[in-house]
Amino acid sequence: MSLIGKLVRLRPFEPEEADTVWRWHNDPDVTRWLEESYPEPLAAIRKRWADRPANCFQRTVFGIETRAESRLIGVVVLRDATPEHGRAELDIYIGEKDCWNGGYGTDAMRVMCRYGFDFMRLHAIELSVVDENERARHVYRKVGFVEEGRLREAFRRDGRWHDVYVMSLLEGELVDG
Ligand SMILES: CC(C)(COP(=O)(O)OP(=O)(O)OC[C@H]1O[C@@H](n2cnc3c(N)ncnc32)[C@H](O)[C@@H]1OP(=O)(O)O)[C@@H](O)C(=O)NCCC(=O)NCCS
């Protein structure tokens, strides 16, 4: 099963890469539209990363690496997969801001969705995205995700509530570039 796209390669994380992920988690530009968790000390994320279970059907986490420079730039996850329904949830972010708008997110989405449909034999992939996150919504639509519903005032940031779209992509709907 190929995890190689046009611009990126997806691969498991190494424990020592916890520091890079911690830096991304502490960048407010990166986390602006991501679900917020309580701040975590670097030592805690290092331990969590070292103890992390191997990727499996229920939860697969890949680092996004550029093909050209083998540079780690982000994370893509398929989680909460259920074999009974053939569904899973996808999360993605590019933590290296100088790589935004470089085509990497779109390519990583395509590779991960192909992996979900072809290898994991999923029937549908779902995700949630905040209304104002126009770039992410554009990318998701571009690869074939459709909006299924809108959760009113489901996300709070900077003292304001924002609506959240639930989107999904069915097997056979992935739009290749
Ligand atoms: C969202 C994200 C994953 C997209 O990855 P990326 O590598 O930056 O995206 P790409 O370069 O592949 O594509 C960006 C597209 O959005 C478009 N775009 C950029 N800003 C936009 C905006 N404000 N409104 C609409 N479209 C926009 C670009 O023109 C490009 O589309 P095109 O290729 O059709 O021209 C990445 O920007 C990111 O991680 N952002 C921060 C975290 C985040 O929001 N994660 C998603 C949470 S749901």
PDB file of C-alpha atoms and ligand atoms in Angstrom:
ATOM      1  CA  MET A   1       0.000   0.000   0.000  1.00  0.00           C
ATOM      2  CA  SER A   2       1.634   3.213  -1.153  1.00  0.00           C
ATOM      3  CA  LEU A   3       1.687   6.151   1.218  1.00  0.00           C
ATOM      4  CA  ILE A   4       3.388   8.329  -1.354  1.00  0.00           C
ATOM      5  CA  GLY A   5       1.667  11.200  -3.074  1.00  0.00           C
ATOM      6  CA  LYS A   6       2.837  13.761  -5.609  1.00  0.00           C
ATOM      7  CA  LEU A   7       4.366  16.066  -2.984  1.00  0.00           C
ATOM      8  CA  VAL A   8       4.262  14.176   0.313  1.00  0.00           C
ATOM      9  CA  ARG A   9       5.044  10.878   1.919  1.00  0.00           C
ATOM     10  CA  LEU A  10       3.086   9.679   4.978  1.00  0.00           C
ATOM     11  CA  ARG A  11       4.936   7.664   7.605  1.00  0.00           C
ATOM     12  CA  PRO A  12       4.710   6.834  11.346  1.00  0.00           C
ATOM     13  CA  PHE A  13       6.234   9.236  13.870  1.00  0.00           C
ATOM     14  CA  GLU A  14       9.487   8.582  15.689  1.00  0.00           C
ATOM     15  CA  PRO A  15       9.489   9.233  19.491  1.00  0.00           C
ATOM     16  CA  GLU A  16      12.108  12.003  19.195  1.00  0.00           C
ATOM     17  CA  GLU A  17       9.763  13.991  16.948  1.00  0.00           C
ATOM     18  CA  ALA A  18       7.590  14.840  19.988  1.00  0.00           C
ATOM     19  CA  ASP A  19       9.478  18.148  20.313  1.00  0.00           C
ATOM     20  CA  THR A  20       8.433  19.239  16.832  1.00  0.00           C
ATOM     21  CA  VAL A  21       4.793  18.375  17.522  1.00  0.00           C
ATOM     22  CA  TRP A  22       4.942  20.261  20.835  1.00  0.00           C
ATOM     23  CA  ARG A  23       6.209  23.342  18.963  1.00  0.00           C
ATOM     24  CA  TRP A  24       3.257  23.085  16.538  1.00  0.00           C
ATOM     25  CA  HIS A  25       0.803  22.660  19.440  1.00  0.00           C
ATOM     26  CA  ASN A  26       2.114  25.892  20.921  1.00  0.00           C
ATOM     27  CA  ASP A  27       1.738  27.959  17.758  1.00  0.00           C
ATOM     28  CA  PRO A  28      -1.565  29.864  17.959  1.00  0.00           C
ATOM     29  CA  ASP A  29      -1.672  30.302  14.167  1.00  0.00           C
ATOM     30  CA  VAL A  30      -1.578  26.529  13.683  1.00  0.00           C
ATOM     31  CA  THR A  31      -4.083  25.738  16.430  1.00  0.00           C
ATOM     32  CA  ARG A  32      -6.481  28.601  15.708  1.00  0.00           C
ATOM     33  CA  TRP A  33      -9.225  26.351  14.315  1.00  0.00           C
ATOM     34  CA  LEU A  34      -8.199  23.097  16.011  1.00  0.00           C
ATOM     35  CA  GLU A  35      -9.901  21.562  19.056  1.00  0.00           C
ATOM     36  CA  GLU A  36      -8.049  22.979  22.033  1.00  0.00           C
ATOM     37  CA  SER A  37      -6.635  20.677  24.686  1.00  0.00           C
ATOM     38  CA  TYR A  38      -5.162  21.717  28.017  1.00  0.00           C
ATOM     39  CA  PRO A  39      -1.538  22.918  27.638  1.00  0.00           C
ATOM     40  CA  GLU A  40       0.923  20.076  28.012  1.00  0.00           C
ATOM     41  CA  PRO A  41       4.540  20.290  29.254  1.00  0.00           C
ATOM     42  CA  LEU A  42       7.177  19.133  26.785  1.00  0.00           C
ATOM     43  CA  ALA A  43       8.115  16.243  29.133  1.00  0.00           C
ATOM     44  CA  ALA A  44       4.509  14.980  29.060  1.00  0.00           C
ATOM     45  CA  ILE A  45       4.252  14.943  25.275  1.00  0.00           C
ATOM     46  CA  ARG A  46       7.679  13.241  25.069  1.00  0.00           C
ATOM     47  CA  LYS A  47       6.423  10.497  27.407  1.00  0.00           C
ATOM     48  CA  ARG A  48       3.096  10.197  25.583  1.00  0.00           C
ATOM     49  CA  TRP A  49       4.933   9.922  22.270  1.00  0.00           C
ATOM     50  CA  ALA A  50       7.368   7.286  23.618  1.00  0.00           C
ATOM     51  CA  ASP A  51       4.490   5.199  25.070  1.00  0.00           C
ATOM     52  CA  ARG A  52       2.260   5.594  22.068  1.00  0.00           C
ATOM     53  CA  PRO A  53       0.732   2.325  20.813  1.00  0.00           C
ATOM     54  CA  ALA A  54       1.461   1.198  17.272  1.00  0.00           C
ATOM     55  CA  ASN A  55      -0.881   2.352  14.522  1.00  0.00           C
ATOM     56  CA  CYS A  56      -3.937   0.138  14.181  1.00  0.00           C
ATOM     57  CA  PHE A  57      -7.386   0.137  12.573  1.00  0.00           C
ATOM     58  CA  GLN A  58      -8.948   2.286  15.319  1.00  0.00           C
ATOM     59  CA  ARG A  59      -6.262   4.963  15.234  1.00  0.00           C
ATOM     60  CA  THR A  60      -3.622   5.612  12.604  1.00  0.00           C
ATOM     61  CA  VAL A  61      -1.351   8.642  12.958  1.00  0.00           C
ATOM     62  CA  PHE A  62       1.068   9.601  10.215  1.00  0.00           C
ATOM     63  CA  GLY A  63       3.625  12.351   9.919  1.00  0.00           C
ATOM     64  CA  ILE A  64       3.425  14.289   6.662  1.00  0.00           C
ATOM     65  CA  GLU A  65       6.856  14.586   5.080  1.00  0.00           C
ATOM     66  CA  THR A  66       7.783  16.491   1.937  1.00  0.00           C
ATOM     67  CA  ARG A  67       9.038  14.179  -0.777  1.00  0.00           C
ATOM     68  CA  ALA A  68      11.585  16.694  -2.017  1.00  0.00           C
ATOM     69  CA  GLU A  69      13.413  17.350   1.287  1.00  0.00           C
ATOM     70  CA  SER A  70      12.083  14.603   3.613  1.00  0.00           C
ATOM     71  CA  ARG A  71      11.024  17.421   5.945  1.00  0.00           C
ATOM     72  CA  LEU A  72       8.387  16.666   8.595  1.00  0.00           C
ATOM     73  CA  ILE A  73       5.679  19.326   8.168  1.00  0.00           C
ATOM     74  CA  GLY A  74       2.433  18.037   9.669  1.00  0.00           C
ATOM     75  CA  VAL A  75       0.123  15.340  10.962  1.00  0.00           C
ATOM     76  CA  VAL A  76      -2.778  13.392   9.503  1.00  0.00           C
ATOM     77  CA  VAL A  77      -4.913  11.000  11.527  1.00  0.00           C
ATOM     78  CA  LEU A  78      -7.682   8.483  10.899  1.00  0.00           C
ATOM     79  CA  ARG A  79      -9.361   7.737  14.224  1.00  0.00           C
ATOM     80  CA  ASP A  80     -12.417   6.145  15.804  1.00  0.00           C
ATOM     81  CA  ALA A  81     -12.786   3.739  12.895  1.00  0.00           C
ATOM     82  CA  THR A  82     -15.653   1.284  13.199  1.00  0.00           C
ATOM     83  CA  PRO A  83     -15.577  -1.919  11.127  1.00  0.00           C
ATOM     84  CA  GLU A  84     -19.367  -2.350  11.480  1.00  0.00           C
ATOM     85  CA  HIS A  85     -20.057   0.937   9.704  1.00  0.00           C
ATOM     86  CA  GLY A  86     -16.823   1.239   7.717  1.00  0.00           C
ATOM     87  CA  ARG A  87     -16.402   4.830   8.895  1.00  0.00           C
ATOM     88  CA  ALA A  88     -13.571   6.832  10.456  1.00  0.00           C
ATOM     89  CA  GLU A  89     -12.818  10.459  11.363  1.00  0.00           C
ATOM     90  CA  LEU A  90      -9.962  12.375   9.780  1.00  0.00           C
ATOM     91  CA  ASP A  91      -7.877  15.194  11.286  1.00  0.00           C
ATOM     92  CA  ILE A  92      -5.075  17.057   9.546  1.00  0.00           C
ATOM     93  CA  TYR A  93      -2.812  20.000  10.071  1.00  0.00           C
ATOM     94  CA  ILE A  94       0.352  21.350   8.521  1.00  0.00           C
ATOM     95  CA  GLY A  95       2.428  22.593  11.465  1.00  0.00           C
ATOM     96  CA  GLU A  96       5.140  24.315   9.410  1.00  0.00           C
ATOM     97  CA  LYS A  97       3.448  27.561   8.364  1.00  0.00           C
ATOM     98  CA  ASP A  98       5.905  28.310   5.546  1.00  0.00           C
ATOM     99  CA  CYS A  99       4.421  25.224   3.841  1.00  0.00           C
ATOM    100  CA  TRP A 100       0.812  26.446   3.898  1.00  0.00           C
ATOM    101  CA  ASN A 101      -0.674  26.869   0.440  1.00  0.00           C
ATOM    102  CA  GLY A 102       2.073  24.699  -1.043  1.00  0.00           C
ATOM    103  CA  GLY A 103      -0.285  21.902  -2.085  1.00  0.00           C
ATOM    104  CA  TYR A 104       0.903  19.596   0.712  1.00  0.00           C
ATOM    105  CA  GLY A 105      -2.394  19.491   2.642  1.00  0.00           C
ATOM    106  CA  THR A 106      -4.394  18.571  -0.467  1.00  0.00           C
ATOM    107  CA  ASP A 107      -1.918  15.856  -1.414  1.00  0.00           C
ATOM    108  CA  ALA A 108      -1.799  14.433   2.140  1.00  0.00           C
ATOM    109  CA  MET A 109      -5.621  14.332   2.243  1.00  0.00           C
ATOM    110  CA  ARG A 110      -5.695  12.334  -0.969  1.00  0.00           C
ATOM    111  CA  VAL A 111      -3.045   9.852   0.181  1.00  0.00           C
ATOM    112  CA  MET A 112      -4.728   9.333   3.573  1.00  0.00           C
ATOM    113  CA  CYS A 113      -8.201   8.897   2.083  1.00  0.00           C
ATOM    114  CA  ARG A 114      -6.870   6.396  -0.461  1.00  0.00           C
ATOM    115  CA  TYR A 115      -5.239   4.513   2.422  1.00  0.00           C
ATOM    116  CA  GLY A 116      -8.551   4.533   4.323  1.00  0.00           C
ATOM    117  CA  PHE A 117     -10.579   3.230   1.386  1.00  0.00           C
ATOM    118  CA  ASP A 118      -8.099   0.815  -0.199  1.00  0.00           C
ATOM    119  CA  PHE A 119      -6.223  -0.612   2.778  1.00  0.00           C
ATOM    120  CA  MET A 120      -8.627  -0.150   5.722  1.00  0.00           C
ATOM    121  CA  ARG A 121     -11.619  -0.871   3.508  1.00  0.00           C
ATOM    122  CA  LEU A 122     -13.597   2.078   4.882  1.00  0.00           C
ATOM    123  CA  HIS A 123     -16.815   3.106   3.232  1.00  0.00           C
ATOM    124  CA  ALA A 124     -16.842   6.706   4.455  1.00  0.00           C
ATOM    125  CA  ILE A 125     -14.471   9.239   5.994  1.00  0.00           C
ATOM    126  CA  GLU A 126     -15.823  12.101   8.087  1.00  0.00           C
ATOM    127  CA  LEU A 127     -14.357  15.319   9.441  1.00  0.00           C
ATOM    128  CA  SER A 128     -15.372  18.518  11.192  1.00  0.00           C
ATOM    129  CA  VAL A 129     -14.283  22.006  10.232  1.00  0.00           C
ATOM    130  CA  VAL A 130     -14.996  25.435  11.677  1.00  0.00           C
ATOM    131  CA  ASP A 131     -17.050  27.708   9.425  1.00  0.00           C
ATOM    132  CA  GLU A 132     -14.369  30.434   9.246  1.00  0.00           C
ATOM    133  CA  ASN A 133     -11.565  28.022   8.276  1.00  0.00           C
ATOM    134  CA  GLU A 134     -11.973  28.843   4.590  1.00  0.00           C
ATOM    135  CA  ARG A 135      -8.696  27.345   3.429  1.00  0.00           C
ATOM    136  CA  ALA A 136      -9.409  23.964   5.046  1.00  0.00           C
ATOM    137  CA  ARG A 137     -12.980  23.922   3.717  1.00  0.00           C
ATOM    138  CA  HIS A 138     -11.694  24.694   0.212  1.00  0.00           C
ATOM    139  CA  VAL A 139      -9.204  21.797   0.396  1.00  0.00           C
ATOM    140  CA  TYR A 140     -11.804  19.354   1.699  1.00  0.00           C
ATOM    141  CA  ARG A 141     -14.298  20.269  -1.036  1.00  0.00           C
ATOM    142  CA  LYS A 142     -11.551  20.051  -3.646  1.00  0.00           C
ATOM    143  CA  VAL A 143     -10.783  16.418  -2.804  1.00  0.00           C
ATOM    144  CA  GLY A 144     -14.495  15.555  -2.811  1.00  0.00           C
ATOM    145  CA  PHE A 145     -15.833  16.011   0.724  1.00  0.00           C
ATOM    146  CA  VAL A 146     -19.399  17.296   0.933  1.00  0.00           C
ATOM    147  CA  GLU A 147     -21.058  19.204   3.741  1.00  0.00           C
ATOM    148  CA  GLU A 148     -23.589  17.047   5.554  1.00  0.00           C
ATOM    149  CA  GLY A 149     -24.660  19.355   8.311  1.00  0.00           C
ATOM    150  CA  ARG A 150     -23.861  22.409  10.323  1.00  0.00           C
ATOM    151  CA  LEU A 151     -23.486  22.313  14.096  1.00  0.00           C
ATOM    152  CA  ARG A 152     -24.520  25.711  15.379  1.00  0.00           C
ATOM    153  CA  GLU A 153     -22.104  27.447  17.761  1.00  0.00           C
ATOM    154  CA  ALA A 154     -20.174  24.237  18.427  1.00  0.00           C
ATOM    155  CA  PHE A 155     -16.679  25.727  18.692  1.00  0.00           C
ATOM    156  CA  ARG A 156     -15.511  28.536  20.953  1.00  0.00           C
ATOM    157  CA  ARG A 157     -12.446  30.662  20.252  1.00  0.00           C
ATOM    158  CA  ASP A 158     -11.411  34.111  21.448  1.00  0.00           C
ATOM    159  CA  GLY A 159     -14.635  34.550  23.369  1.00  0.00           C
ATOM    160  CA  ARG A 160     -16.858  33.822  20.366  1.00  0.00           C
ATOM    161  CA  TRP A 161     -18.894  30.847  19.240  1.00  0.00           C
ATOM    162  CA  HIS A 162     -18.436  29.504  15.712  1.00  0.00           C
ATOM    163  CA  ASP A 163     -20.476  27.059  13.672  1.00  0.00           C
ATOM    164  CA  VAL A 164     -18.881  23.768  12.615  1.00  0.00           C
ATOM    165  CA  TYR A 165     -19.497  21.831   9.398  1.00  0.00           C
ATOM    166  CA  VAL A 166     -19.579  18.059   9.390  1.00  0.00           C
ATOM    167  CA  MET A 167     -18.276  16.797   6.044  1.00  0.00           C
ATOM    168  CA  SER A 168     -17.888  13.340   4.563  1.00  0.00           C
ATOM    169  CA  LEU A 169     -16.422  11.517   1.609  1.00  0.00           C
ATOM    170  CA  LEU A 170     -17.782   8.176   0.447  1.00  0.00           C
ATOM    171  CA  GLU A 171     -15.771   5.405  -1.155  1.00  0.00           C
ATOM    172  CA  GLY A 172     -15.489   6.215  -4.879  1.00  0.00           C
ATOM    173  CA  GLU A 173     -15.925   9.976  -4.395  1.00  0.00           C
ATOM    174  CA  LEU A 174     -12.257  10.938  -3.947  1.00  0.00           C
ATOM    175  CA  VAL A 175     -11.271  13.560  -6.522  1.00  0.00           C
ATOM    176  CA  ASP A 176      -7.709  13.060  -7.748  1.00  0.00           C
ATOM    177  CA  GLY A 177      -5.539  15.951  -8.851  1.00  0.00           C
TER     178      GLY A 177
HETATM  179  C1  LIG B   1      -5.877  23.512   6.170  1.00  0.00           C
HETATM  180  C2  LIG B   1      -4.542  22.948   5.735  1.00  0.00           C
HETATM  181  C3  LIG B   1      -4.404  21.490   6.188  1.00  0.00           C
HETATM  182  C4  LIG B   1      -4.440  23.003   4.203  1.00  0.00           C
HETATM  183  O1  LIG B   1      -3.168  22.552   3.808  1.00  0.00           O
HETATM  184  P1  LIG B   1      -2.309  23.431   2.774  1.00  0.00           P
HETATM  185  O2  LIG B   1      -1.102  22.655   2.445  1.00  0.00           O
HETATM  186  O3  LIG B   1      -2.103  24.788   3.356  1.00  0.00           O
HETATM  187  O4  LIG B   1      -3.322  23.484   1.558  1.00  0.00           O
HETATM  188  P2  LIG B   1      -3.009  23.410  -0.012  1.00  0.00           P
HETATM  189  O5  LIG B   1      -1.817  24.226  -0.314  1.00  0.00           O
HETATM  190  O6  LIG B   1      -2.997  21.988  -0.451  1.00  0.00           O
HETATM  191  O7  LIG B   1      -4.321  24.078  -0.611  1.00  0.00           O
HETATM  192  C5  LIG B   1      -4.766  25.335  -0.169  1.00  0.00           C
HETATM  193  C6  LIG B   1      -5.923  25.748  -1.022  1.00  0.00           C
HETATM  194  O8  LIG B   1      -6.736  26.667  -0.299  1.00  0.00           O
HETATM  195  C7  LIG B   1      -6.859  27.862  -1.052  1.00  0.00           C
HETATM  196  N1  LIG B   1      -6.996  28.936  -0.077  1.00  0.00           N
HETATM  197  C8  LIG B   1      -6.025  29.527   0.650  1.00  0.00           C
HETATM  198  N2  LIG B   1      -6.558  30.461   1.471  1.00  0.00           N
HETATM  199  C9  LIG B   1      -7.889  30.438   1.244  1.00  0.00           C
HETATM  200  C10 LIG B   1      -9.001  31.172   1.784  1.00  0.00           C
HETATM  201  N3  LIG B   1      -8.817  32.109   2.720  1.00  0.00           N
HETATM  202  N4  LIG B   1     -10.245  30.899   1.305  1.00  0.00           N
HETATM  203  C11 LIG B   1     -10.450  29.944   0.359  1.00  0.00           C
HETATM  204  N5  LIG B   1      -9.420  29.227  -0.184  1.00  0.00           N
HETATM  205  C12 LIG B   1      -8.168  29.460   0.253  1.00  0.00           C
HETATM  206  C13 LIG B   1      -5.613  27.905  -1.910  1.00  0.00           C
HETATM  207  O9  LIG B   1      -5.796  28.757  -3.021  1.00  0.00           O
HETATM  208  C14 LIG B   1      -5.493  26.447  -2.292  1.00  0.00           C
HETATM  209  O10 LIG B   1      -6.442  26.092  -3.251  1.00  0.00           O
HETATM  210  P3  LIG B   1      -6.047  25.784  -4.801  1.00  0.00           P
HETATM  211  O11 LIG B   1      -4.988  24.720  -4.764  1.00  0.00           O
HETATM  212  O12 LIG B   1      -7.349  25.288  -5.386  1.00  0.00           O
HETATM  213  O13 LIG B   1      -5.564  27.071  -5.357  1.00  0.00           O
HETATM  214  C15 LIG B   1      -3.355  23.786   6.338  1.00  0.00           C
HETATM  215  O14 LIG B   1      -3.396  25.085   5.805  1.00  0.00           O
HETATM  216  C16 LIG B   1      -3.363  23.824   7.860  1.00  0.00           C
HETATM  217  O15 LIG B   1      -2.930  22.897   8.487  1.00  0.00           O
HETATM  218  N6  LIG B   1      -3.875  24.925   8.459  1.00  0.00           N
HETATM  219  C17 LIG B   1      -3.846  25.094   9.931  1.00  0.00           C
HETATM  220  C18 LIG B   1      -4.554  23.997  10.699  1.00  0.00           C
HETATM  221  C19 LIG B   1      -5.934  23.692  10.154  1.00  0.00           C
HETATM  222  O16 LIG B   1      -6.732  24.580   9.931  1.00  0.00           O
HETATM  223  N7  LIG B   1      -6.225  22.385   9.991  1.00  0.00           N
HETATM  224  C20 LIG B   1      -7.528  21.913   9.538  1.00  0.00           C
HETATM  225  C21 LIG B   1      -8.476  21.831  10.686  1.00  0.00           C
HETATM  226  S1  LIG B   1     -10.101  21.284  10.199  1.00  0.00           S
END
